[in-house]
XYZ file of C-alpha atoms in Angstrom:
767
model
C 96.437 133.497 103.894
C 100.206 133.484 104.419
C 101.858 130.462 106.027
C 104.201 130.742 108.981
C 106.623 128.327 110.664
C 105.219 126.539 113.707
C 106.708 127.507 117.097
C 107.976 123.921 117.463
C 110.425 124.459 114.572
C 113.958 123.364 115.451
C 115.588 125.534 112.776
C 115.117 129.104 111.654
C 116.420 131.466 109.041
C 115.481 133.198 105.808
C 112.756 131.206 104.054
C 114.080 131.883 100.562
C 114.483 128.343 99.218
C 118.203 127.895 99.903
C 118.800 126.215 103.256
C 115.216 126.694 104.377
C 112.113 126.131 102.302
C 110.653 129.117 100.524
C 107.523 130.308 102.341
C 105.744 133.184 100.566
C 104.832 136.155 102.720
C 101.626 138.175 102.844
C 102.803 140.198 99.839
C 105.263 139.346 97.079
C 108.326 141.517 96.409
C 107.937 141.781 92.626
C 110.267 144.112 90.725
C 108.389 147.160 89.356
C 109.733 146.507 85.845
C 107.245 143.634 85.593
C 103.692 144.878 85.042
C 100.860 142.612 86.160
C 97.506 142.555 84.403
C 94.976 143.450 87.129
C 91.989 144.724 85.141
C 88.816 142.641 85.208
C 85.053 142.989 85.063
C 82.258 141.368 87.009
C 79.722 142.146 84.284
C 79.650 138.616 82.890
C 76.431 136.816 82.036
C 76.025 133.260 83.437
C 76.317 131.540 80.063
C 79.550 133.306 79.152
C 80.915 132.527 82.604
C 80.223 128.799 82.281
C 81.570 128.651 78.731
C 84.879 130.291 79.691
C 85.065 128.427 83.010
C 84.832 125.047 81.322
C 87.120 126.203 78.537
C 89.800 126.898 81.129
C 89.285 123.479 82.710
C 89.553 121.766 79.321
C 92.636 123.794 78.419
C 94.313 122.631 81.595
C 93.379 118.991 81.002
C 94.479 119.199 77.358
C 97.868 120.432 78.563
C 98.401 117.110 80.336
C 97.147 115.075 77.389
C 99.550 116.891 75.071
C 102.464 115.879 77.285
C 101.306 112.270 77.239
C 101.062 112.138 73.453
C 104.478 113.652 72.799
C 106.442 112.127 75.663
C 105.462 108.502 75.166
C 107.062 107.799 78.546
C 105.394 105.018 80.572
C 105.455 107.444 83.490
C 103.303 109.881 81.541
C 101.204 107.432 79.544
C 100.315 104.870 82.185
C 101.061 106.284 85.621
C 99.841 109.800 84.750
C 102.783 110.976 86.865
C 102.288 114.584 85.814
C 99.942 117.474 86.397
C 99.012 120.839 84.980
C 97.825 124.066 86.583
C 96.612 127.554 85.755
C 97.315 130.508 88.066
C 96.493 134.187 88.210
C 99.176 136.727 87.442
C 100.354 136.692 91.073
C 100.253 132.924 91.589
C 96.777 132.280 92.986
C 95.352 128.891 91.995
C 92.641 128.805 89.350
C 92.696 125.107 88.448
C 94.527 121.920 89.327
C 94.687 119.270 86.648
C 93.137 115.837 87.341
C 96.388 113.865 87.154
C 98.801 113.594 90.134
C 97.244 116.208 92.387
C 100.180 116.703 94.750
C 102.261 117.905 91.797
C 100.033 120.938 91.417
C 100.103 121.430 95.160
C 103.791 122.332 94.958
C 103.469 124.583 91.899
C 102.031 127.821 93.271
C 105.007 128.413 95.551
C 107.316 128.003 92.543
C 105.362 130.633 90.626
C 105.604 133.014 93.580
C 109.329 132.343 94.054
C 109.898 133.093 90.364
C 107.990 136.361 90.675
C 110.082 137.387 93.681
C 113.532 136.183 92.613
C 113.499 136.319 88.809
C 111.397 139.403 87.987
C 114.420 141.730 88.116
C 117.221 139.482 86.903
C 117.002 137.822 84.417
C 113.484 139.269 84.114
C 110.180 137.711 83.091
C 109.122 138.413 79.519
C 106.682 137.240 76.892
C 107.441 133.738 75.520
C 109.804 132.900 78.396
C 109.655 129.585 80.256
C 111.319 128.618 83.527
C 112.428 125.122 84.526
C 112.633 124.070 88.175
C 113.046 120.931 90.271
C 114.363 122.302 93.574
C 112.276 120.944 96.495
C 113.292 123.851 98.722
C 111.798 126.226 96.173
C 108.756 124.069 95.616
C 109.248 120.764 93.760
C 108.122 117.471 95.272
C 111.494 115.833 94.586
C 114.233 116.225 92.026
C 112.596 114.007 89.380
C 109.367 116.046 89.318
C 110.432 118.825 86.972
C 108.220 121.905 86.660
C 107.947 124.105 83.589
C 106.504 127.543 84.363
C 105.150 129.728 81.564
C 104.046 133.343 81.994
C 101.239 134.389 79.639
C 101.323 138.044 78.562
C 98.650 140.250 77.037
C 99.423 143.723 75.760
C 102.776 143.747 77.574
C 101.309 142.760 80.943
C 101.640 139.439 82.780
C 98.125 138.003 82.509
C 98.407 134.547 84.115
C 100.694 131.545 84.564
C 100.580 128.029 83.145
C 102.632 125.252 84.708
C 103.141 121.564 84.274
C 105.090 119.009 86.266
C 106.374 115.729 84.827
C 108.303 112.966 86.543
C 111.572 112.452 84.680
C 113.223 109.109 83.954
C 116.552 110.080 85.544
C 118.119 113.347 86.701
C 121.242 111.907 88.305
C 122.150 110.668 91.757
C 123.745 107.492 93.048
C 120.888 105.214 91.882
C 119.642 104.841 88.287
C 116.171 106.344 88.101
C 117.177 108.892 90.800
C 115.210 107.290 93.645
C 118.090 106.940 96.103
C 117.059 104.785 99.106
C 120.521 104.964 100.666
C 121.265 108.645 100.062
C 123.007 110.389 102.932
C 121.791 113.813 101.817
C 120.684 115.662 98.689
C 124.260 115.713 97.354
C 123.862 111.960 96.720
C 120.749 112.673 94.676
C 119.807 114.290 91.373
C 120.682 117.806 90.282
C 118.870 120.683 92.033
C 117.690 123.495 89.765
C 115.847 126.520 91.173
C 113.741 128.254 88.501
C 116.000 129.008 85.542
C 114.991 130.540 82.215
C 115.273 127.630 79.789
C 113.154 129.223 77.037
C 113.953 132.882 76.364
C 111.550 134.871 74.198
C 110.476 131.684 72.428
C 113.940 130.119 71.909
C 115.157 127.053 73.812
C 118.430 127.928 75.519
C 120.836 125.138 74.536
C 123.332 126.077 77.247
C 120.772 125.647 80.029
C 119.363 122.498 78.419
C 122.878 121.072 78.243
C 123.436 121.564 81.965
C 120.056 119.999 82.710
C 120.574 116.932 80.497
C 124.199 116.358 81.509
C 123.129 114.989 84.902
C 120.902 112.276 83.410
C 121.764 108.692 82.513
C 119.104 108.879 79.784
C 119.487 112.426 78.399
C 117.619 111.694 75.156
C 114.504 110.629 77.111
C 114.684 113.674 79.376
C 115.159 115.884 76.297
C 112.020 114.401 74.726
C 110.070 114.963 77.936
C 111.252 118.577 78.059
C 109.902 119.143 74.566
C 106.632 117.495 75.561
C 106.376 119.899 78.495
C 107.138 122.886 76.273
C 104.521 121.759 73.755
C 101.945 121.299 76.502
C 102.444 124.799 77.860
C 102.508 126.319 74.371
C 99.222 124.608 73.551
C 97.584 125.904 76.726
C 98.996 129.399 76.195
C 97.661 129.490 72.643
C 94.205 128.436 73.855
C 94.114 131.085 76.600
C 95.204 133.819 74.211
C 92.424 132.665 71.899
C 89.899 133.128 74.713
C 91.250 136.617 75.369
C 90.964 137.582 71.710
C 87.391 136.294 71.572
C 85.994 137.619 74.853
C 88.448 140.347 75.871
C 91.059 140.321 78.648
C 88.813 141.878 81.300
C 86.111 139.224 80.796
C 88.541 136.289 80.881
C 90.265 137.705 83.953
C 86.843 138.309 85.500
C 85.946 134.656 84.985
C 89.222 133.619 86.600
C 88.450 135.807 89.612
C 84.893 134.534 89.816
C 86.046 130.899 89.731
C 88.185 131.587 92.778
C 85.546 133.703 94.536
C 82.785 131.135 93.961
C 85.022 128.355 95.225
C 85.796 130.456 98.288
C 82.108 130.895 99.079
C 81.390 127.193 98.581
C 84.247 126.357 100.948
C 83.022 128.813 103.578
C 79.491 127.417 103.381
C 80.872 123.994 104.235
C 82.998 125.268 107.114
C 79.982 127.076 108.564
C 78.220 123.723 109.040
C 81.092 122.129 110.947
C 82.181 122.327 114.586
C 85.264 124.162 115.806
C 88.088 122.215 117.369
C 91.296 120.315 116.718
C 91.513 116.982 114.902
C 94.685 114.885 115.052
C 96.088 111.864 113.280
C 99.243 109.908 114.051
C 101.131 107.645 111.688
C 104.623 106.281 111.157
C 107.368 105.747 108.627
C 109.572 102.717 109.075
C 113.294 102.519 108.279
C 115.084 105.701 107.207
C 118.170 104.114 105.637
C 119.663 100.732 104.803
C 120.150 98.716 107.990
C 117.784 100.872 110.061
C 115.043 99.258 112.190
C 113.504 102.351 113.783
C 110.083 103.951 113.344
C 109.484 107.673 112.917
C 106.321 109.358 114.141
C 104.246 111.603 111.901
C 101.700 113.988 113.403
C 99.072 115.983 111.598
C 97.123 118.543 113.605
C 94.203 120.385 112.025
C 92.425 123.243 113.771
C 89.080 124.501 112.531
C 88.040 127.865 113.953
C 85.249 129.810 112.308
C 86.146 130.291 108.659
C 89.749 129.087 108.974
C 91.656 125.815 108.861
C 95.187 125.632 110.240
C 97.436 122.605 109.661
C 100.681 121.844 111.458
C 103.002 118.874 111.865
C 104.217 119.526 115.411
C 105.217 116.246 117.053
C 106.700 114.763 113.880
C 110.150 113.179 114.183
C 113.207 115.234 113.123
C 114.583 114.948 109.593
C 116.606 111.776 109.160
C 118.038 109.436 106.557
C 116.355 109.215 103.155
C 112.664 109.615 104.047
C 112.239 113.395 104.088
C 110.200 116.008 102.282
C 110.221 119.794 102.342
C 107.551 122.264 103.430
C 106.118 122.506 99.923
C 105.847 118.719 99.657
C 104.057 118.502 103.017
C 101.754 121.390 102.162
C 101.044 120.145 98.641
C 100.154 116.701 99.958
C 97.588 118.048 102.396
C 96.162 120.266 99.662
C 95.388 117.094 97.700
C 93.078 115.872 100.462
C 91.541 119.350 100.804
C 90.814 119.443 97.090
C 89.238 116.000 96.960
C 87.160 116.225 100.143
C 86.280 119.926 100.306
C 86.692 121.356 96.786
C 85.678 118.513 94.470
C 82.449 120.292 93.553
C 84.447 123.310 92.333
C 86.564 121.376 89.800
C 89.600 121.482 92.108
C 89.607 125.294 92.189
C 91.415 125.380 95.514
C 92.502 129.022 95.304
C 89.402 130.251 97.112
C 89.831 127.766 99.948
C 93.503 128.683 100.372
C 92.450 132.194 101.363
C 91.224 130.611 104.589
C 93.858 127.920 105.160
C 97.184 128.310 106.905
C 100.030 125.796 106.988
C 102.436 126.003 109.906
C 105.383 123.683 109.215
C 107.543 122.528 112.079
C 110.790 123.213 110.239
C 113.386 120.546 110.876
C 110.810 117.749 111.069
C 111.221 115.088 108.405
C 107.988 116.255 106.770
C 109.395 119.806 106.450
C 113.129 119.278 106.214
C 115.966 121.737 105.688
C 118.640 121.487 102.997
C 120.623 119.292 102.416
C 118.308 116.510 103.623
C 117.737 113.588 101.285
C 114.364 114.101 99.580
C 114.425 111.942 96.431
C 111.945 109.459 97.929
C 109.579 112.166 99.194
C 106.455 111.422 97.095
C 106.379 107.742 98.082
C 107.171 108.208 101.769
C 107.087 111.536 103.602
C 104.567 113.102 101.220
C 102.241 110.095 101.204
C 102.425 109.851 104.983
C 101.541 113.566 105.066
C 98.693 113.163 102.585
C 96.760 110.151 103.779
C 96.318 111.124 107.461
C 94.743 114.341 106.153
C 91.906 112.237 104.750
C 91.164 110.993 108.260
C 91.310 114.375 109.987
C 89.160 116.074 107.348
C 86.751 113.118 107.183
C 86.233 113.247 110.948
C 85.539 116.969 110.669
C 83.031 116.342 107.850
C 81.290 113.732 109.986
C 79.938 116.585 112.094
C 77.366 117.379 109.394
C 74.869 114.795 108.083
C 75.138 116.007 104.491
C 78.892 116.551 104.319
C 79.478 113.187 106.004
C 78.839 111.580 102.619
C 82.071 113.154 101.398
C 84.103 111.463 104.147
C 86.466 108.806 102.849
C 88.833 106.363 104.499
C 92.491 106.202 103.563
C 93.038 104.447 100.255
C 95.487 101.881 98.968
C 99.232 102.212 98.462
C 99.332 104.687 101.333
C 103.077 104.034 101.400
C 104.278 103.150 97.911
C 106.322 99.891 98.013
C 109.004 100.952 95.598
C 110.790 98.442 93.392
C 113.674 100.057 91.527
C 115.331 97.740 89.019
C 118.220 98.122 86.611
C 120.684 96.198 84.476
C 121.026 95.226 80.817
C 117.763 94.905 78.915
C 116.720 92.492 76.176
C 118.420 94.670 73.548
C 121.734 94.853 75.356
C 121.163 98.420 76.554
C 121.485 99.744 80.087
C 118.151 100.456 81.754
C 116.813 101.599 85.094
C 113.205 101.998 86.104
C 110.640 101.615 88.869
C 107.644 99.317 88.971
C 104.484 101.407 88.654
C 101.927 98.669 89.359
C 101.250 99.898 92.936
C 99.508 102.872 91.317
C 96.503 100.538 91.018
C 96.006 101.104 94.763
C 92.480 100.851 96.156
C 89.830 103.259 97.375
C 88.978 103.247 101.069
C 85.464 102.814 102.411
C 82.960 105.662 102.571
C 80.405 106.497 105.243
C 77.666 104.885 103.162
C 79.293 102.309 100.877
C 82.268 100.035 100.341
C 85.513 101.212 98.849
C 86.677 100.211 95.377
C 89.066 97.325 94.811
C 92.150 98.311 92.795
C 90.389 101.622 92.216
C 93.586 103.640 91.844
C 95.256 106.093 94.167
C 93.041 108.875 95.446
C 95.857 111.370 94.952
C 95.443 110.822 91.190
C 91.741 110.787 90.225
C 92.320 109.427 86.708
C 95.406 107.297 87.320
C 95.896 103.916 85.737
C 98.692 101.396 85.266
C 100.375 100.069 82.168
C 99.250 96.790 80.721
C 101.426 93.762 81.325
C 102.354 93.417 77.664
C 103.723 96.954 77.531
C 105.830 96.375 80.644
C 107.233 93.170 79.161
C 107.922 94.907 75.861
C 109.724 97.810 77.523
C 111.744 95.944 80.149
C 113.398 92.507 80.493
C 110.578 91.060 82.595
C 108.140 88.184 82.388
C 105.114 88.918 84.557
C 103.770 85.759 86.186
C 100.614 87.293 87.564
C 98.919 90.479 88.623
C 95.991 89.752 90.937
C 93.765 91.256 93.586
C 94.514 90.215 97.152
C 91.680 88.563 99.066
C 91.226 90.032 102.585
C 93.523 93.005 101.919
C 90.847 95.679 102.396
C 90.116 96.894 105.912
C 87.130 95.264 107.602
C 84.201 97.429 108.618
C 80.515 98.079 108.318
C 81.688 99.220 104.911
C 84.734 97.376 103.637
C 87.831 99.007 102.180
C 88.687 98.128 98.597
C 91.144 95.293 98.070
C 94.585 95.934 96.612
C 96.779 93.755 94.429
C 100.088 91.967 94.002
C 102.369 91.496 91.005
C 105.088 88.906 90.446
C 107.790 88.653 87.781
C 111.067 87.054 86.770
C 113.852 88.425 84.532
C 113.386 87.534 80.869
C 115.651 88.058 77.880
C 118.570 88.917 80.158
C 120.919 87.125 82.535
C 119.484 88.972 85.507
C 118.462 92.296 86.951
C 119.467 94.242 90.053
C 116.832 95.614 92.392
C 116.485 97.991 95.304
C 113.549 97.912 97.692
C 112.274 101.031 99.365
C 109.120 100.902 101.414
C 107.348 101.584 104.644
C 103.970 100.425 105.885
C 105.163 96.804 105.990
C 105.246 96.529 109.781
C 102.680 99.161 110.776
C 99.611 99.558 108.537
C 99.330 103.078 107.150
C 95.627 102.880 106.253
C 93.811 102.840 109.617
C 90.037 102.817 109.503
C 87.429 105.303 110.662
C 84.648 105.040 113.255
C 85.769 101.595 114.392
C 86.753 100.400 110.935
C 89.793 98.157 110.705
C 93.067 98.920 108.925
C 94.017 97.508 105.562
C 96.849 95.058 105.064
C 100.495 96.077 105.021
C 102.871 96.213 102.073
C 105.124 93.217 101.583
C 107.868 91.879 99.357
C 108.283 88.152 98.702
C 111.395 86.697 97.100
C 112.136 83.063 96.347
C 115.569 82.135 95.036
C 116.506 79.160 92.858
C 112.954 78.080 92.077
C 111.551 75.583 89.601
C 109.760 78.332 87.648
C 111.424 77.333 84.371
C 109.955 73.838 84.725
C 106.539 75.424 85.258
C 106.934 77.400 82.067
C 108.197 74.351 80.171
C 104.933 72.641 81.162
C 103.079 75.723 79.872
C 101.877 76.496 83.389
C 102.063 79.725 85.390
C 101.818 79.809 89.195
C 99.217 82.006 90.820
C 101.264 82.590 93.960
C 104.929 82.578 94.964
C 104.111 79.858 97.480
C 103.344 77.418 94.663
C 106.935 77.261 93.383
C 109.740 75.504 95.220
C 112.882 77.363 96.240
C 114.562 79.279 99.057
C 112.453 81.975 100.735
C 114.454 85.168 101.244
C 113.187 87.941 103.531
C 113.740 91.267 101.817
C 114.130 94.282 104.051
C 112.284 97.544 103.506
C 115.423 99.299 102.329
C 117.756 96.879 100.636
C 120.026 97.615 97.704
C 121.694 95.529 95.000
C 119.376 92.528 95.188
C 120.449 90.137 92.431
C 117.550 88.434 90.647
C 118.253 85.708 88.120
C 115.835 83.980 85.726
C 115.044 81.318 88.358
C 114.306 83.833 91.137
C 110.668 84.844 91.660
C 109.810 88.286 93.026
C 106.451 89.560 94.274
C 105.367 92.883 95.690
C 101.948 93.467 97.261
C 100.563 96.798 98.335
C 98.309 98.114 101.059
C 94.579 98.330 100.398
C 91.800 100.705 101.486
C 90.726 101.102 105.110
C 87.361 100.083 106.527
C 84.580 102.266 107.946
C 82.489 101.363 110.986
C 82.288 98.336 113.272
C 82.824 95.118 111.246
C 80.185 93.228 113.239
C 77.607 95.739 111.966
C 78.208 94.757 108.342
C 75.213 93.204 106.625
C 75.801 89.416 106.811
C 74.443 89.036 103.304
C 77.112 91.464 102.064
C 79.745 89.292 103.769
C 78.322 86.201 102.067
C 78.628 87.945 98.721
C 82.202 89.019 99.567
C 83.171 85.403 100.221
C 81.363 84.148 97.131
C 83.249 86.651 94.946
C 86.593 85.891 96.581
C 86.995 89.369 98.078
C 86.943 88.013 101.642
C 88.008 84.570 102.852
C 85.693 82.362 104.896
C 88.246 82.647 107.716
C 88.085 86.465 107.743
C 84.299 86.355 107.473
C 84.179 84.479 110.759
C 87.088 86.111 112.619
C 86.630 89.769 111.622
C 82.984 90.124 110.583
C 81.695 87.346 112.866
C 79.531 85.826 110.156
C 78.872 82.084 110.032
C 78.430 80.663 106.546
C 77.147 77.303 105.426
C 77.368 75.537 102.084
C 79.696 76.244 99.182
C 79.716 78.192 95.920
C 76.147 78.636 94.636
C 74.766 77.120 97.854
C 76.736 79.483 100.115
C 74.381 81.021 102.678
C 74.351 82.847 106.015
C 73.544 80.896 109.154
C 71.461 83.677 110.680
C 71.099 82.194 114.155
C 74.755 81.246 114.512
C 75.847 84.647 113.186
C 73.725 86.510 115.742
C 75.171 84.361 118.524
C 78.744 84.841 117.312
C 78.317 88.607 117.103
C 76.884 88.790 120.595
C 79.816 86.717 121.777
C 82.160 89.246 120.141
C 80.638 92.055 122.219
C 80.953 89.952 125.384
C 84.619 89.321 124.559
C 85.200 93.052 124.126
C 83.652 94.017 127.449
C 84.497 90.901 129.439
C 80.821 90.691 130.371
C 77.341 90.909 128.924
C 76.572 94.316 127.344
C 74.307 96.652 129.290
C 73.117 99.359 126.859
C 72.280 102.678 128.489
C 68.695 102.541 129.724
C 68.234 106.106 130.944
C 66.642 108.952 128.989
C 68.891 110.132 126.179
C 70.550 113.464 126.858
C 69.564 116.375 124.581
C 71.489 116.141 121.319
C 73.597 119.142 120.313
C 75.047 117.506 117.197
C 76.311 114.225 115.804
C 80.117 114.260 115.742
C 80.612 110.869 114.117
C 78.523 107.762 113.545
C 79.717 106.601 116.962
C 79.973 109.804 118.994
C 77.431 112.484 119.875
C 77.795 115.916 121.430
C 75.055 116.107 124.057
C 74.022 118.378 126.922
C 74.195 117.320 130.570
C 73.364 119.733 133.394
C 73.898 122.643 131.034
C 77.358 121.466 129.963
C 78.486 119.807 126.722
C 79.218 116.102 127.027
C 80.250 113.325 124.691
C 78.112 110.221 124.476
C 77.715 106.963 122.598
C 75.695 107.555 119.427
C 74.347 103.993 119.503
C 72.879 103.596 122.978
C 73.171 107.117 124.413
C 75.616 106.220 127.208
C 77.213 109.464 128.504
C 81.000 109.147 128.297
C 82.658 112.328 129.543
C 82.734 116.102 129.570
C 83.351 117.397 126.045
C 86.641 118.958 127.177
C 88.125 115.517 127.903
C 89.527 112.749 125.720
C 86.570 110.433 125.123
C 88.878 107.459 124.549
C 89.935 107.523 128.201
C 86.302 106.908 129.150
C 85.707 104.083 126.689
C 86.421 100.437 127.367
C 89.861 99.756 125.878
C 91.094 96.513 124.333
C 94.788 96.115 123.411
C 95.444 93.537 120.717
C 98.425 92.573 118.557
C 98.386 94.321 115.208
C 98.011 90.964 113.434
C 94.460 90.779 114.842
C 93.418 93.699 112.645
C 93.865 92.028 109.252
C 94.613 88.452 108.224
C 97.422 89.608 105.903
C 99.413 91.561 108.512
C 102.550 89.716 109.622
C 104.927 90.072 112.560
C 106.276 93.654 112.689
C 109.495 92.378 114.258
C 110.627 91.190 110.846
C 111.416 94.809 110.045
C 111.344 97.033 113.145
C 112.250 96.835 116.830
C 109.132 98.574 118.170
C 106.115 96.610 119.360
C 102.931 97.510 117.488
C 99.442 97.535 118.947
C 95.860 97.551 117.709
C 93.901 99.525 120.307
C 90.136 99.395 120.291
C 87.857 101.773 122.156
C 84.258 100.710 122.627
C 81.239 101.994 124.487
C 81.414 100.644 128.063
C 77.667 100.033 127.999
C 76.706 98.534 124.630
C 80.172 97.444 123.469
C 79.938 99.104 120.048
C 83.266 100.237 118.615
C 83.811 103.993 118.815
C 87.314 104.172 117.317
C 90.552 102.222 116.852
C 94.224 103.161 116.994
C 97.181 101.647 115.178
C 100.221 102.627 117.208
C 103.428 101.653 118.920
C 102.797 100.037 122.287
C 104.651 102.782 124.152
C 102.695 105.637 122.548
C 100.095 107.513 124.622
C 96.433 107.410 123.683
C 95.844 109.936 120.914
C 93.245 112.626 121.470
C 91.955 112.649 117.911
C 89.038 115.042 118.512
C 89.303 118.087 120.792
C 86.227 120.264 120.470
C 86.210 123.992 121.028
C 83.005 124.243 123.049
C 81.852 126.482 125.873
C-alpha cells in the first residue's frame, strides 16, 4: 500500500529524496534495461517450504554475525547497532534481522529509491553494491550506513540483501557525529544517496576515498565497510546456493509464500479487533543548547477493516537538532508493528505492509525536510515515534482476549540519554565515542506479568551491552558502578522492569570532554497502560572536585554519587564541552519500563517480594502500591488488615468520598475494549462502561475520560525517582488520573503538560 503525505503537511514538493523525503509511489519507475526475476511456483511441499524458509532466516542472521566478527567495533559487538534484511526483486520485505529493528525499517525505501534512480545510470548489475546514508532517501541518520546488494540469477535481478551498521564517525562538528548543537544537516556528517561503491565485484577506491575523507577515524570506517561487504557477500553466496539446489522458481516461490502467509496471519488478527482511532501523545524536551521548551509528538492510528493508517498530525514543526525524516518515523513504527503484530511470522513484515499506510505530516519534526538537523534522530525523534506506537497498538490488541497477551507497555530508555565523550585516551591518541550502557534498558509490563529489569531495548530483541572491563580497556574510563535502580519501573498491577545507572571517572588521562543530549528528564516518556504508572525519567548527576581518589586509595568504591563529597553540578539536557577531571564523578541513569493496571490491585505478596529483593523501596510500597509491611529481611511480611484499609483509603482519596460501585444490572456486553473499559449496549446504542463494576460512563461516540472522575497531580507523584521538571523546562507537567466515578478503579492515566487538553486516546467507529 503506497504512503501519501498527510493533509496537515506544511511543505510540499517532489518526494524524491532531495529536499523532501523519498516516498515510493504505487508503482516504481524502473528502467527497462534492468530485468527483474518474476518467475515462481506455488508447487512447494511443506517440508521444502520450511527448510528454505528457515534457511533464509538463518542467512539473514548470519549476515549480521559476519559483520560483528569482522568489524570488532563495540557498536557492532556489544550494542548490536546493526541490522540485516532480505527483499524481493522490487523491494518488498521478506525478513528483518533480529538486531536493531528500526534499521531495517528504513531499508526498503532505499532499495526502491535505488531501483528508480540508479537503474538507468549508472545501472544495476551483477556483483554491484550501493552505499547510502542519506536520511531523505531512507537512512535513520548519517552514521547508520546502508550497503545494498542486488542478487542476480541468469541475468535477472532476483532479490536484494542489505545491511545497516552504525559508523564510528562520518564527520560533522562533534566527534562521533552526534551533533547536539547542529543548526542543520550542514553541521553534521556527510550525506550520501545510494552510490555504487562496489562495481562488478571491485571496490571503487575513488568512491571509498570520498566516503572515508569525512571521518575522523577513517581506518575504523574502512574496516566496517569491509565487514559490511563481507556480510552481504556471505548472504549472497548462501542464497545462490539455495537457488542452485532447489531452483530459482522454488526459492522465489518460498519468498512469496513467506510474505503471503504473513499477510494472512496479519489479516486474521485485524479481523478480531474493533475499528476506530487510537492516539498517543508524548513530548521531546530541549531542541538545542540553551532551549527550555517542549515539543509535542502525536501518533494517530486508524484501524478500518483490513487496514491500518498511521499519521503524525499534531506534531510540532521541525526545529533545532531533534528531527527525523519520514523514513525514520515510518521505520520506527514498523518496529512496534513487527514486535506486536508480526512476531509469530519471524518479522516478515512485508505481508502486513500491504495493508498499512503511513501518512507523514511533512514539516513536522518527526518527518522533517532537508536541511533539518537529523544526526540525533534514532535517540530522540525516532524513539519518540517508536514507543508511543507500542501503546496505540497495545490498546488496539486489548480488544481481543487472546491478542491482549501480546500487549506490552513502553520499555526502558524510551529516550536515550546520550553521553558523548572525547579527548586523549590512555595511549595518547584522540578518541570520541558514546556511552552505550543505556542499551540495557528495561522491558515494560505486560497484560499478565511484570516487565523485565534491565531486559534490553525492545527495538533490539537480542541487544546487549559491553562488559565494564572492555569499556575500560577501550576508553580512558574507570567505571565506579553499574547498578539497577530501585523504584525506577512504573508501578501497576504488573510492574515495569527496573532500569539502571552507570558512573565513571576519567582514568589514564588528564580529563575528558563530554556532551549531554537527552530528553525524557522532565516528562517521563514511558507512560503506563490501563491505569499503570509511568517509569522514572532519565537523569545526569555530576559532582565536581570529589574525594573519589581517597576512596580508591582506601580500596573502596562508592555505590552512589551521593556517597562522595564534592560540588553538585546540574547538567542540562543539551550541554556541550563539559570538562571532567579525574576527581569529577559522572552518573547517567535511564528510564525504565512502564506499569500495567492499577497499582493498588497488585498482589500484596508480590509487593513484599519486590521490597525483599530491592526492586521496590518500602516507601514506594506504601505510597504507590498502598501495601503495609512489617518486619525486616527474612521476617518481612504483609500486614493484611492494614493493607486493605490503606487501599480503601486510597480509593476514598481519589473520589473524595466512599466508593459506590454500580449496583444496577450490568448492560449487555458487546466486547471488552481494555481491562478497564467495556463496550456495552444501552437502549440499543453502544456505550462505554467500567469493566470492573459495570458503571455506564457515556455514549461510545464520546471521550470516556470526560465522564470519569479526574484527579490532577504533580508528575512527581507518579514515581519516586521523578524530580522537578522546572530544572530543565518552563512548562508545568501534570499526572492526570481518570477513575470510575462509582468504584474508583483507575481507567487510564495521562502524562502531559498542564495546559494540554484531555487526550481522546480511543475513538471507536461504531454505529
